[in-house]
Structures are given as structure tokens and as C-alpha cells.
Amino acid sequence: MKLRVALAQVNPTVGDLVANAALVRTNFKTAQDAGAHIVVFPEMVLTGYPVEDLALRPSFQLASQSALTELAGQLTGGCVAIVGYLDQVNGAPQNMVAVISDGKVAARYAKCHLPNYGVFDEFRNFVPGDQTLVLRIHGADIGIAICEDLWIDGGITAQLADRKPGLVIVPNGSPYERAKDDTRLALVTKRARQAKAPLVYVNMTGGQDDLVFDGDSIVVGADGAVIARAPQFEDGIAVVDIDVATKTSSPDVIISEDEVSVDRALIPGVAVRLDDREEIWNAIVVGLRDYVEKNGFRSVVVGLSGGIDSALVAALAVDALGAKRVNGVAMPSKYSSEHSISDAQAFADATGIHFRTVPIAPMVDAYMNNLVLKGVAEENLQARVRGTTLMGISNQEGHLVLATGNKSELAVGYSTLYGDAVGGFAPIKDIYKTDVWALSRWRNEIARARGEAEPIPVNSIEKEPSAELRPGQKDTDSLPDYLLLDRVLTAYVDDDQGSAALIAAGFDEALVRRVIAMVDKAEYKRRQYPPGPKVSKRAFGKDRRLPMTSRWAE
């Protein structure tokens, strides 16, 4: 039998029960109009995800239950909706999906495996379920799992496979990271083959604080072959006709026995995979856009130094929000070069953002006339004056300040607290300096292909990086060459390799010990850095948690 299933790849907002319910209703109608027999929404779509400690508040639990009851009454007709929400069972919060049929909740399923690694704290927030669920819809026996349930070998999905479902449906809140689309596909393929049934994997889109959800919803056959795959980072509904066997199991709940047919089978689409650089670009753009929009900011402001980092951040902001919502501020000091100002102006001219120049020398002089600061303290004062200037403009005009530090700088502490580290959001905090160059070149290539002006000045890409806080200063005065530094950082930060492993891999021992010492010493700075979109497997923040006070040394 062909069963028509709609995959609602949508972008909810944490805590906005009213808007999220409206999002479900709208997409339910779209699915219904398309003749879908079932529409599947992402994990906890009604509350948004992750809700973190909101899950522990009885008021929020009850509000979610109430919103689900009201929503269920509005989802009438022949299409069955599978909707994720927060439930309260015996006074404890559970990550749940409701199966809604003709205005009523026909069944519920609680997530059984709660992730407690990386960015996840679900042991803290929920109690697990312990039962499989199989429903009969139009004669097809459908098993339900939620996100992490799918990842555990021998867990609830193995129990589900033993029940011989005709179809497996999995709502997800799976955050993006580099190359995760390949990992997901391998997992979905494996579980479909184990269950000997087609599998529908539905993931959400959008940004939530420092997480980005990329969609990438997938349908595979019982043999693991891809039937359909939705685009990454795009909201929408994919409607797929799936061949399913009927009456394969002993269901817990029977919704309908009558088998169905489709008038005209749909031709499924398989979205083209994105290039690595395009994937990262889209992840950052979506994360930035949603952080701005969902937190009610109208616009952003960026300190434009003429360097590559600030130019890349501003270019990302233009793509996320449009040029008219982006404000660039050049803040030259007495050490700033001519090209710093001209490169910042060139960016503004190419993109059409709002741009102004605020010289900081008089403000620095005012400080220096009242304080005795020398060496690094004097250099950092310039960065702090720039930070204060941006925050003042933000406070006066309502812009969100975007910090421009990259992962290489954050890793080794190459930033000034309350200076270039100020801001409300840090778009490139999880990409290394080498990625900064690669993304900048890629964005210019895209502009050329479209016949548009290249947004990022070539000089900003090609010139040697410098903070310009003293005469002739270069980043390499304080740091190893970025090409080498980033290789060491990737091994130490992302792959958790210790000093012995790095030295055994061929890195110079003195370099390894120097870099590790800088990384470990800078933990306190990173704790105070703004949030930014996670794109790597090991981002600073929730992903990588180390003590600020520690005498352990590699």
C-alpha cells in the first residue's frame, strides 16, 4: 500500500506556544490539502527545542499540556498529526509526541533514551519513557521513536524492530555540525534495515541560542535506499508516497484499518548536498538571523577594522538580515593603517551597509591623561575603548553588537576582555582562522558567479592579520602561523588529543606545549564570550566544558 506522509521541516521558537501551535496548524492544513495521510512534526515542536530548565517548571509543563489539548481539537479530518511537546507525567517532565487523529489525542510516546553529552542535558530535564509504541493507521503498523532513541544500538529501536512495524517514524531535534548529514544518513539507513521497514526522519530548522537546526529530513526504504531528502536550512513540507506493508504487527492503538490509495503517485525529490563551505555559511546565517529575530532586535552593529574577521562577520550579517539592517563602525587609532580605513570603506561601498567612522584617539588620550598604562595594558585600552564605543552605540540606537573573534583567537586567548570580546552574538566563534579565509573566498566566488560585487575586499583577505594596537604589530608576533596553529588546535580542542598524542603525530614538542598552555589559560575568557552558532563537533561553551581553575597540565 502507498501511504502519503508529509514531513513538516519547520522552525519553532522556544517558549512561544501560541506561535508554534499556529505553525503546526498551518503546516497541517498544507499537508491535508496535499492529500497526506500522516504529517510528522519535529521533536517538541509545540514548545520549541531545547527548552533546557524550562522543562522543570510546572507552569511551563502545564502550559504545554493545555496548548496540546487546544491544538488537538483544531486538527480535524482524515490526516493524522504526530506532534512533539512537553508533558508532565506523575509530576515529572517528559519529552513526548502526541498522535492526533480527528481532533483527539489517540496515543502518546515518551522519548526513552535521553542524551547527556555535548550540548545535551536531557538527564537533567526529563525522565525517560520505557515503552515502545506501534499504531495502526490505514492498516499500516507504524512504530514511533524520538531522536536519540535512534542513535542507541540495542535500545528502544531494537525492541521496536522486534515488533515488526511496517513503517518507522522519528521526529528529531538534531543540531547541525559539520558533516553530520553523512552521519545521519548512515544511521537512518542502518535502522531501516534492522527494522526491515521504511523509515521517516523529520528534523527541525532554525537557530536557538548557539544551536542551529538544518532540517535534512530523510525518507529511506526498508533496504536503506534513499527515497526522499529535504534541503538543508530550508523550512517547508516534503510530501512523500511510501510503499508500506500492512498488518505486520500487533499494534498498541488502532486508529484506522481501512487501506488507502493515492490517485497519482508523487515523484520524490532528493535535495543536492551542499558544499562544505556553503553548508557552514548557511548554518551561521540561519543562526544569526534567528538570534536577531527571535530576540526582537531590529539591526546589528559591527566594528569594521578593515581586517578579514570583521569583514566576514559583516558579510554574514548582510546575507542574514539585509544591508539596511547592518551598521559598520570604523574606529581608527593612531596605529591604524591607511588600508584599514579604506578596506572598511570598500566593504561598505560594495554591500551598501550603513557606515560611519569614529576616531578613538581622543578617547584613548583622555584615559591616558588620567591613568598610567604601558605595554599590553595600553594596547588593550584601545580595544576596550572600541568595545565601549560599540556598546554605547548599541545602547543608544538599539543594535545588537556582533563580536568578530574566530575560534583560533578564542582558543589561545588572543582577545581583550571588555574590548573586542564585547557583544551579544559571535557569528564566527566556532570556525578557525583558516575557515575564515576559505569562507571569505567562497563568498566572493559566489558573488562573481552571480554578477555581483564581491563583498569582501581582496586586500582584507590577503593582507597579514594584525590587531594594529602598536606600530608594525602582526598576529604572528604572538601566535604561530595560523595554518599550523589551526592544525594543533583541531587536534587538541576538537579531537581531545593530549600532548603526548600530538607530539607522536609529529608536531614540535615546544609548539605543542606552548599552544596547550595558551588554550588552558584562556578558559576564563571564553566563559565570558558571547554565544555563537555551533558548527563543529566540539564548540566552546556547552560542548566543551573545562574548569577555569585547574592545575592539571598536559
Coordinates of C-alpha atoms in Angstrom, one line a residue:
M1 CA 0.0 0.0 0.0
K2 CA 1.2 3.5 -0.7
L3 CA 0.9 5.8 2.3
R4 CA 1.3 9.5 1.8
V5 CA 3.4 11.1 4.5
A6 CA 4.2 14.8 4.9
L7 CA 7.5 15.8 6.6
A8 CA 7.0 19.2 8.3
Q9 CA 10.5 20.6 8.4
V10 CA 9.7 23.8 10.4
N11 CA 11.3 26.3 12.7
P12 CA 9.6 26.7 16.1
T13 CA 10.6 29.2 18.8
V14 CA 11.3 28.1 22.4
G15 CA 8.5 29.1 24.7
D16 CA 6.2 30.6 22.1
L17 CA 3.4 28.1 22.4
V18 CA 0.9 30.3 20.6
A19 CA 3.1 30.8 17.5
N20 CA 4.3 27.2 17.5
A21 CA 0.7 26.0 17.6
A22 CA -0.1 28.3 14.7
L23 CA 2.9 26.9 12.8
V24 CA 1.6 23.4 13.3
R25 CA -1.9 24.3 12.2
T26 CA -0.7 26.0 9.0
N27 CA 1.5 23.1 8.0
F28 CA -1.2 20.6 9.0
K29 CA -3.5 22.2 6.5
T30 CA -0.8 22.2 3.8
A31 CA -0.3 18.5 4.4
Q32 CA -4.0 17.8 4.4
D33 CA -4.5 19.8 1.2
A34 CA -1.7 17.7 -0.4
G35 CA -3.6 14.5 0.4
A36 CA -1.3 13.4 3.2
H37 CA -2.5 10.6 5.4
I38 CA 0.1 11.4 8.1
V39 CA 2.0 14.6 8.9
V40 CA 5.1 14.4 11.1
F41 CA 6.4 17.4 13.0
P42 CA 9.8 17.7 14.8
E43 CA 10.7 16.8 18.3
M44 CA 9.0 19.2 20.9
V45 CA 7.7 21.4 18.1
L46 CA 5.0 22.9 20.3
T47 CA 7.4 24.2 22.9
G48 CA 10.5 24.7 20.8
Y49 CA 13.7 22.8 21.5
P50 CA 15.8 22.6 23.6
V51 CA 13.8 24.0 26.4
E52 CA 16.6 23.4 28.9
D53 CA 15.4 24.1 32.5
L54 CA 12.1 25.4 31.4
A55 CA 11.2 21.7 31.3
L56 CA 11.4 21.7 35.1
R57 CA 8.9 24.5 35.6
P58 CA 5.4 23.1 36.5
S59 CA 3.9 26.2 34.9
F60 CA 5.5 25.5 31.6
Q61 CA 4.7 21.8 31.7
L62 CA 1.0 22.6 32.3
A63 CA 1.0 25.3 29.6
S64 CA 2.4 22.8 27.1
Q65 CA -0.3 20.2 28.1
S66 CA -3.0 22.8 27.8
A67 CA -1.7 24.0 24.4
L68 CA -1.6 20.5 23.1
T69 CA -5.2 19.8 24.2
E70 CA -6.3 23.0 22.4
L71 CA -4.3 22.3 19.3
A72 CA -5.5 18.7 19.0
G73 CA -9.1 20.0 18.9
Q74 CA -8.2 22.1 15.9
L75 CA -6.5 19.3 13.8
T76 CA -9.6 17.6 12.4
G77 CA -10.1 15.5 9.3
G78 CA -8.5 12.4 7.9
C79 CA -4.9 13.4 8.3
V80 CA -3.1 12.1 11.4
A81 CA -0.6 14.5 13.0
I82 CA 2.4 13.5 15.1
V83 CA 3.3 16.5 17.3
G84 CA 6.2 16.8 19.7
Y85 CA 5.6 18.6 23.1
L86 CA 6.5 18.7 26.8
D87 CA 4.3 16.5 29.0
Q88 CA 4.1 16.1 32.8
V89 CA 3.7 12.5 33.9
N90 CA 3.3 11.8 37.7
G91 CA 4.7 15.3 38.3
A92 CA 7.8 14.7 36.2
P93 CA 8.6 16.2 32.7
Q94 CA 8.8 14.0 29.7
N95 CA 9.8 14.7 26.1
M96 CA 6.8 13.4 24.3
V97 CA 5.0 13.1 21.0
A98 CA 1.2 13.0 20.7
V99 CA -0.6 11.2 17.9
I100 CA -3.6 13.3 17.0
S101 CA -6.4 11.9 15.0
D102 CA -9.6 13.8 14.1
G103 CA -9.3 16.3 16.9
K104 CA -8.3 13.9 19.6
V105 CA -5.0 12.6 21.1
A106 CA -5.1 8.9 20.2
A107 CA -1.7 7.9 21.6
R108 CA 1.4 9.3 23.2
Y109 CA 5.0 8.2 23.2
A110 CA 7.8 9.3 25.6
K111 CA 11.4 9.5 24.5
C112 CA 13.3 6.6 26.1
H113 CA 17.0 7.5 25.6
L114 CA 18.0 10.9 26.9
P115 CA 21.3 12.3 25.6
N116 CA 23.6 13.6 28.2
Y117 CA 26.7 14.6 26.2
G118 CA 28.0 17.5 24.1
V119 CA 25.2 20.2 24.1
F120 CA 22.6 17.9 25.6
D121 CA 21.5 17.8 29.2
E122 CA 18.3 15.8 29.0
F123 CA 19.0 13.6 32.1
R124 CA 18.7 16.9 33.9
N125 CA 15.5 18.0 32.2
F126 CA 13.4 14.9 31.6
V127 CA 12.5 11.4 32.9
P128 CA 12.7 8.7 30.2
G129 CA 10.0 6.6 28.8
D130 CA 10.3 2.8 28.8
Q131 CA 7.8 1.5 26.3
T132 CA 7.7 1.1 22.5
L133 CA 4.6 2.4 20.6
V134 CA 3.1 0.8 17.5
L135 CA 0.0 2.4 15.9
R136 CA -2.2 1.1 13.1
I137 CA -3.1 3.8 10.6
H138 CA -4.9 2.7 7.5
G139 CA -3.8 -0.8 8.2
A140 CA -0.1 0.1 8.4
D141 CA 1.6 -0.6 11.7
I142 CA 3.7 2.4 12.5
G143 CA 6.4 2.5 15.1
I144 CA 7.5 5.8 16.8
A145 CA 10.9 6.8 18.1
I146 CA 12.3 10.2 19.1
C147 CA 15.7 11.4 18.0
E148 CA 18.2 9.9 20.5
D149 CA 16.2 6.7 20.5
L150 CA 17.6 6.1 17.0
W151 CA 21.2 6.5 18.0
I152 CA 21.4 3.8 20.7
D153 CA 22.4 0.3 19.5
G154 CA 20.3 -2.4 21.1
G155 CA 18.0 0.1 22.7
I156 CA 14.3 1.0 22.1
T157 CA 14.6 0.9 18.3
A158 CA 15.8 -2.7 18.6
Q159 CA 12.8 -3.5 20.7
L160 CA 10.7 -1.7 18.1
A161 CA 12.3 -3.7 15.3
D162 CA 11.3 -6.9 17.1
R163 CA 7.7 -5.8 16.8
K164 CA 7.9 -5.8 13.0
P165 CA 6.5 -2.4 12.2
G166 CA 5.5 -1.6 8.6
L167 CA 6.9 1.9 8.9
V168 CA 9.1 3.7 11.5
I169 CA 8.6 7.5 12.1
V170 CA 11.2 9.5 14.0
P171 CA 10.7 13.2 15.0
N172 CA 14.0 14.9 15.7
G173 CA 15.7 18.0 17.2
S174 CA 19.1 17.2 15.8
P175 CA 21.5 20.2 15.8
Y176 CA 23.8 20.9 12.9
E177 CA 27.5 20.2 12.9
R178 CA 29.9 19.7 10.0
A179 CA 29.4 16.5 8.0
K180 CA 26.6 15.4 10.3
D181 CA 24.4 14.9 7.2
D182 CA 26.6 11.9 6.3
T183 CA 26.4 10.5 9.8
R184 CA 22.6 10.9 9.9
L185 CA 22.1 9.1 6.6
A186 CA 24.3 6.2 7.7
L187 CA 22.3 5.9 10.9
V188 CA 18.9 6.1 9.2
T189 CA 19.9 3.5 6.7
K190 CA 21.2 1.2 9.4
R191 CA 18.0 1.4 11.5
A192 CA 15.7 0.9 8.5
R193 CA 17.5 -2.3 7.5
Q194 CA 17.3 -3.5 11.1
A195 CA 13.6 -2.9 11.3
K196 CA 13.1 -4.2 7.7
A197 CA 10.8 -1.2 7.2
P198 CA 10.9 2.2 5.6
L199 CA 11.9 5.0 8.0
V200 CA 10.8 8.7 8.0
Y201 CA 13.3 11.0 9.8
V202 CA 11.9 14.6 10.3
N203 CA 14.2 17.3 11.7
M204 CA 13.6 20.9 12.6
T205 CA 15.2 24.0 11.1
G206 CA 16.3 27.4 12.6
G207 CA 18.5 28.8 15.3
Q208 CA 18.2 28.5 19.1
D209 CA 20.8 30.4 21.0
D210 CA 24.1 28.7 20.0
L211 CA 22.5 25.7 18.2
V212 CA 21.4 25.6 14.6
F213 CA 19.0 23.0 13.2
D214 CA 19.5 22.3 9.5
G215 CA 16.5 20.1 8.6
D216 CA 17.9 17.5 6.3
S217 CA 14.8 15.3 6.7
I218 CA 15.1 11.9 5.1
V219 CA 12.9 9.0 4.0
V220 CA 14.5 5.7 3.3
G221 CA 13.1 2.3 2.2
A222 CA 13.3 -0.9 4.0
D223 CA 16.6 -1.6 2.2
G224 CA 18.0 1.7 3.4
A225 CA 17.9 3.3 -0.1
V226 CA 17.1 7.0 0.0
I227 CA 13.5 7.7 -1.3
A228 CA 13.4 11.4 -0.5
R229 CA 15.6 14.0 1.2
A230 CA 14.7 17.6 2.1
P231 CA 17.1 20.6 1.6
Q232 CA 19.2 21.8 4.5
F233 CA 18.4 25.1 6.2
E234 CA 15.0 25.4 4.4
D235 CA 11.6 25.5 6.0
G236 CA 8.8 23.6 4.3
I237 CA 6.9 20.4 3.8
A238 CA 8.1 17.4 1.8
V239 CA 5.2 15.1 0.8
V240 CA 6.3 11.5 0.0
D241 CA 4.4 8.4 -1.1
I242 CA 5.9 5.4 0.7
D243 CA 5.3 1.7 0.0
V244 CA 4.4 0.1 3.3
A245 CA 3.4 -3.4 4.3
T246 CA 0.1 -3.7 6.2
K247 CA -0.9 -5.6 9.3
T248 CA 2.7 -6.6 10.1
S249 CA 2.5 -6.2 13.9
S250 CA 0.2 -6.3 17.0
P251 CA -0.5 -2.6 17.5
D252 CA -1.0 -0.8 20.8
V253 CA -3.5 1.6 19.3
I254 CA -5.7 1.1 16.2
I255 CA -6.6 4.4 14.6
S256 CA -7.9 3.1 11.3
E257 CA -8.0 -0.3 9.5
D258 CA -9.1 0.8 6.0
E259 CA -6.3 0.7 3.5
V260 CA -5.9 3.7 1.2
S261 CA -4.6 4.5 -2.3
V262 CA -3.2 7.6 -3.9
D263 CA -4.7 9.0 -7.1
R264 CA -1.4 9.9 -8.6
A265 CA 1.9 8.9 -7.1
L266 CA 4.2 11.7 -6.3
I267 CA 7.8 11.8 -7.7
P268 CA 10.0 12.2 -4.6
G269 CA 12.9 14.6 -4.6
V270 CA 16.4 14.2 -3.2
A271 CA 18.0 17.5 -2.4
V272 CA 21.5 18.1 -3.7
R273 CA 24.1 18.1 -0.8
L274 CA 25.7 21.4 -0.1
D275 CA 29.4 22.1 -0.5
D276 CA 31.2 22.2 2.9
R277 CA 31.7 26.0 2.8
E278 CA 28.1 26.7 1.7
E279 CA 26.8 24.4 4.5
I280 CA 28.8 26.3 7.1
W281 CA 27.8 29.7 5.6
N282 CA 24.1 28.8 5.7
A283 CA 24.4 27.5 9.3
I284 CA 25.9 30.7 10.5
V285 CA 23.4 32.9 8.5
V286 CA 20.5 30.9 9.9
G287 CA 21.8 31.0 13.5
L288 CA 22.5 34.8 13.3
R289 CA 19.2 35.6 11.7
D290 CA 17.1 33.7 14.2
Y291 CA 19.1 35.0 17.2
V292 CA 18.3 38.6 16.0
E293 CA 14.7 37.9 15.0
K294 CA 13.7 35.7 17.9
N295 CA 15.2 38.1 20.4
G296 CA 13.5 41.2 18.9
F297 CA 16.5 43.1 17.6
R298 CA 15.9 45.3 14.6
S299 CA 19.5 45.6 13.5
V300 CA 23.2 44.8 14.2
V301 CA 26.4 46.8 14.6
V302 CA 29.9 45.6 13.7
G303 CA 33.2 47.2 14.4
L304 CA 34.8 47.2 10.9
S305 CA 38.6 47.2 11.2
G306 CA 39.4 46.5 7.5
G307 CA 40.5 43.0 8.6
I308 CA 39.2 39.7 7.4
D309 CA 37.3 38.7 10.6
S310 CA 35.1 41.8 10.8
A311 CA 34.5 41.8 7.0
L312 CA 33.3 38.2 7.2
V313 CA 31.0 38.8 10.1
A314 CA 29.5 41.8 8.4
A315 CA 29.1 39.9 5.1
L316 CA 27.3 37.1 7.0
A317 CA 25.1 39.7 8.7
V318 CA 24.2 41.2 5.3
D319 CA 23.1 37.8 4.0
A320 CA 21.2 37.1 7.2
L321 CA 19.4 40.4 7.6
G322 CA 19.9 42.6 4.5
A323 CA 22.3 45.5 4.2
K324 CA 19.9 48.1 5.6
R325 CA 19.9 46.3 9.0
V326 CA 23.7 46.2 9.3
N327 CA 25.7 49.1 10.7
G328 CA 29.5 49.2 10.3
V329 CA 31.7 51.4 12.5
A330 CA 35.4 52.1 11.7
M331 CA 37.3 53.1 14.9
P332 CA 40.8 54.1 13.8
S333 CA 43.5 54.8 16.3
K334 CA 46.9 56.4 15.9
Y335 CA 48.3 53.0 14.9
S336 CA 45.7 52.2 12.3
S337 CA 47.0 51.9 8.8
E338 CA 45.6 53.7 5.7
H339 CA 44.3 50.4 4.3
S340 CA 42.4 49.6 7.4
I341 CA 40.1 52.6 6.9
S342 CA 40.0 52.2 3.1
D343 CA 39.2 48.4 3.3
A344 CA 36.4 49.1 5.7
Q345 CA 35.0 51.7 3.4
A346 CA 35.4 49.4 0.4
F347 CA 33.3 46.8 2.2
A348 CA 30.6 49.4 2.9
D349 CA 30.6 50.6 -0.7
A350 CA 30.3 47.0 -2.0
T351 CA 27.4 46.0 0.2
G352 CA 25.5 49.2 0.9
I353 CA 25.5 48.9 4.7
H354 CA 25.3 51.9 7.0
F355 CA 28.8 53.1 7.7
R356 CA 30.4 55.7 10.0
T357 CA 33.9 56.5 11.3
V358 CA 34.5 57.2 15.0
P359 CA 38.2 58.0 15.7
I360 CA 39.2 56.7 19.1
A361 CA 42.5 58.6 19.6
P362 CA 40.9 61.4 21.6
M363 CA 39.1 58.9 23.9
V364 CA 42.3 56.9 24.4
D365 CA 44.2 60.1 25.2
A366 CA 41.6 61.1 27.8
Y367 CA 42.2 57.8 29.5
M368 CA 45.9 58.0 29.3
N369 CA 45.9 61.5 30.8
N370 CA 44.3 60.0 33.9
L371 CA 45.9 56.6 34.1
V372 CA 49.5 55.3 33.8
L373 CA 49.2 52.4 31.3
K374 CA 52.1 50.9 29.4
G375 CA 52.8 48.0 27.1
V376 CA 50.0 45.4 26.8
A377 CA 47.8 47.4 29.1
E378 CA 48.0 50.4 26.8
E379 CA 47.3 48.2 23.8
N380 CA 44.3 46.7 25.4
L381 CA 42.9 50.1 26.3
Q382 CA 42.4 50.8 22.6
A383 CA 40.4 47.6 22.2
R384 CA 38.4 48.5 25.3
V385 CA 37.6 51.9 24.1
R386 CA 36.4 50.4 20.8
G387 CA 34.2 47.9 22.8
T388 CA 32.8 50.8 24.9
T389 CA 32.1 52.8 21.7
L390 CA 30.2 49.9 20.1
M391 CA 28.2 49.2 23.3
G392 CA 27.4 52.9 23.6
I393 CA 26.0 53.0 20.0
S394 CA 24.1 49.8 20.7
N395 CA 22.6 51.3 23.9
Q396 CA 21.6 54.5 22.1
E397 CA 20.3 53.0 18.8
G398 CA 19.2 49.6 19.7
H399 CA 21.5 47.5 17.6
L400 CA 22.9 44.1 18.6
V401 CA 26.7 44.2 18.8
L402 CA 28.3 41.3 16.8
A403 CA 31.7 40.1 18.2
T404 CA 34.2 39.3 15.5
G405 CA 36.5 36.8 17.2
N406 CA 37.2 33.4 15.5
K407 CA 37.8 30.0 17.1
S408 CA 41.6 30.3 16.7
E409 CA 41.7 33.5 18.7
L410 CA 39.3 32.3 21.3
A411 CA 41.2 29.1 21.8
V412 CA 44.5 30.8 22.6
G413 CA 43.0 33.8 24.4
Y414 CA 44.0 36.3 21.7
S415 CA 41.3 38.8 22.5
T416 CA 40.7 41.6 25.0
L417 CA 38.0 41.2 27.7
Y418 CA 35.5 44.1 27.5
G419 CA 37.3 45.1 24.3
D420 CA 37.0 43.1 21.1
A421 CA 35.2 40.4 23.1
V422 CA 32.1 42.6 23.8
G423 CA 28.9 41.8 22.0
G424 CA 25.6 40.0 22.1
F425 CA 26.4 37.4 19.5
A426 CA 29.6 36.0 17.9
P427 CA 28.9 34.5 14.5
I428 CA 32.3 33.1 13.7
K429 CA 33.4 31.9 17.2
D430 CA 33.3 28.2 16.1
I431 CA 35.3 28.5 12.9
Y432 CA 39.1 28.6 12.8
K433 CA 41.1 31.3 11.0
T434 CA 41.8 29.1 8.1
D435 CA 38.0 28.6 7.7
V436 CA 37.6 32.4 7.8
W437 CA 39.8 32.7 4.8
A438 CA 38.1 29.8 3.0
L439 CA 34.6 31.2 3.6
S440 CA 35.5 34.7 2.6
R441 CA 37.0 33.5 -0.7
W442 CA 33.9 31.3 -1.3
R443 CA 31.5 34.2 -0.7
N444 CA 33.4 36.3 -3.2
E445 CA 33.3 33.5 -5.7
I446 CA 29.5 33.2 -5.3
A447 CA 29.2 37.0 -5.9
R448 CA 31.3 36.8 -9.1
A449 CA 29.2 33.9 -10.3
R450 CA 26.0 36.0 -9.8
G451 CA 27.5 39.0 -11.5
E452 CA 27.5 40.9 -8.2
A453 CA 30.2 43.0 -6.5
E454 CA 32.5 40.9 -4.2
P455 CA 31.5 41.9 -0.7
I456 CA 34.9 41.2 1.0
P457 CA 37.8 43.3 -0.2
V458 CA 40.6 41.2 -1.6
N459 CA 43.1 43.2 0.5
S460 CA 41.3 42.2 3.7
I461 CA 41.7 38.6 2.7
E462 CA 45.3 38.8 1.5
K463 CA 47.0 41.1 4.0
E464 CA 48.8 39.8 7.0
P465 CA 46.5 39.8 10.1
S466 CA 47.2 42.4 12.7
A467 CA 45.4 43.9 15.7
E468 CA 47.1 47.2 15.0
L469 CA 47.5 48.1 18.6
R470 CA 51.1 49.1 18.3
P471 CA 53.4 50.1 15.4
G472 CA 54.0 47.3 13.0
Q473 CA 52.1 44.7 15.0
K474 CA 51.4 41.3 13.4
D475 CA 49.4 38.4 14.8
T476 CA 52.4 36.2 14.3
D477 CA 54.3 38.3 16.9
S478 CA 52.2 36.5 19.5
L479 CA 51.0 33.3 17.7
P480 CA 52.3 30.6 15.5
D481 CA 51.3 30.8 11.8
Y482 CA 47.6 30.2 11.6
L483 CA 47.9 27.3 9.2
L484 CA 50.0 25.4 11.7
L485 CA 48.2 26.7 14.8
D486 CA 44.8 25.5 13.5
R487 CA 46.1 22.0 12.9
V488 CA 47.2 21.8 16.5
L489 CA 44.0 23.4 17.8
T490 CA 41.8 21.0 15.8
A491 CA 43.6 18.0 17.3
Y492 CA 43.6 19.4 20.9
V493 CA 40.2 21.1 21.1
D494 CA 38.0 19.3 18.6
D495 CA 39.6 15.8 18.9
D496 CA 40.6 16.0 22.6
Q497 CA 44.1 14.7 21.9
G498 CA 46.6 15.2 24.7
S499 CA 50.2 16.5 24.4
A500 CA 51.7 13.0 24.0
A501 CA 49.4 12.2 21.1
L502 CA 50.1 15.5 19.4
I503 CA 53.9 15.0 19.7
A504 CA 53.6 11.5 18.5
A505 CA 51.6 12.8 15.5
G506 CA 54.7 14.8 14.5
F507 CA 54.1 18.3 16.0
D508 CA 57.0 20.0 17.5
E509 CA 57.1 19.5 21.3
A510 CA 57.8 23.1 22.1
L511 CA 54.9 24.2 19.8
V512 CA 52.5 21.7 21.4
R513 CA 53.3 22.8 24.9
R514 CA 53.1 26.5 24.0
V515 CA 49.7 26.1 22.3
I516 CA 48.2 23.9 25.0
A517 CA 49.3 26.3 27.7
M518 CA 47.6 29.2 25.9
V519 CA 44.4 27.3 25.4
D520 CA 44.2 26.1 29.0
K521 CA 45.0 29.6 30.4
A522 CA 42.2 31.3 28.3
E523 CA 39.3 29.3 29.7
Y524 CA 38.1 32.2 31.9
K525 CA 38.0 34.5 28.8
R526 CA 35.9 32.0 26.8
R527 CA 33.4 31.8 29.7
Q528 CA 32.7 35.5 29.2
Y529 CA 32.5 35.5 25.4
P530 CA 29.1 35.9 23.7
P531 CA 27.2 32.9 22.3
G532 CA 27.6 32.0 18.7
P533 CA 26.4 29.2 16.3
K534 CA 27.9 25.8 16.8
V535 CA 29.2 24.4 13.5
S536 CA 32.0 22.0 14.7
K537 CA 31.7 18.7 16.6
R538 CA 33.4 20.4 19.6
A539 CA 32.4 24.0 20.1
F540 CA 33.4 26.2 23.0
G541 CA 30.6 26.5 25.6
K542 CA 28.1 23.7 26.3
D543 CA 30.0 21.3 24.0
R544 CA 33.4 21.6 25.7
R545 CA 33.3 22.2 29.4
L546 CA 36.6 22.5 31.3
P547 CA 37.3 24.2 34.7
M548 CA 38.6 27.7 34.8
T549 CA 40.6 26.9 37.9
S550 CA 42.7 23.8 37.4
R551 CA 46.3 22.8 38.0
W552 CA 46.2 19.9 35.5
A553 CA 48.8 20.4 32.8
E554 CA 49.3 18.1 29.7

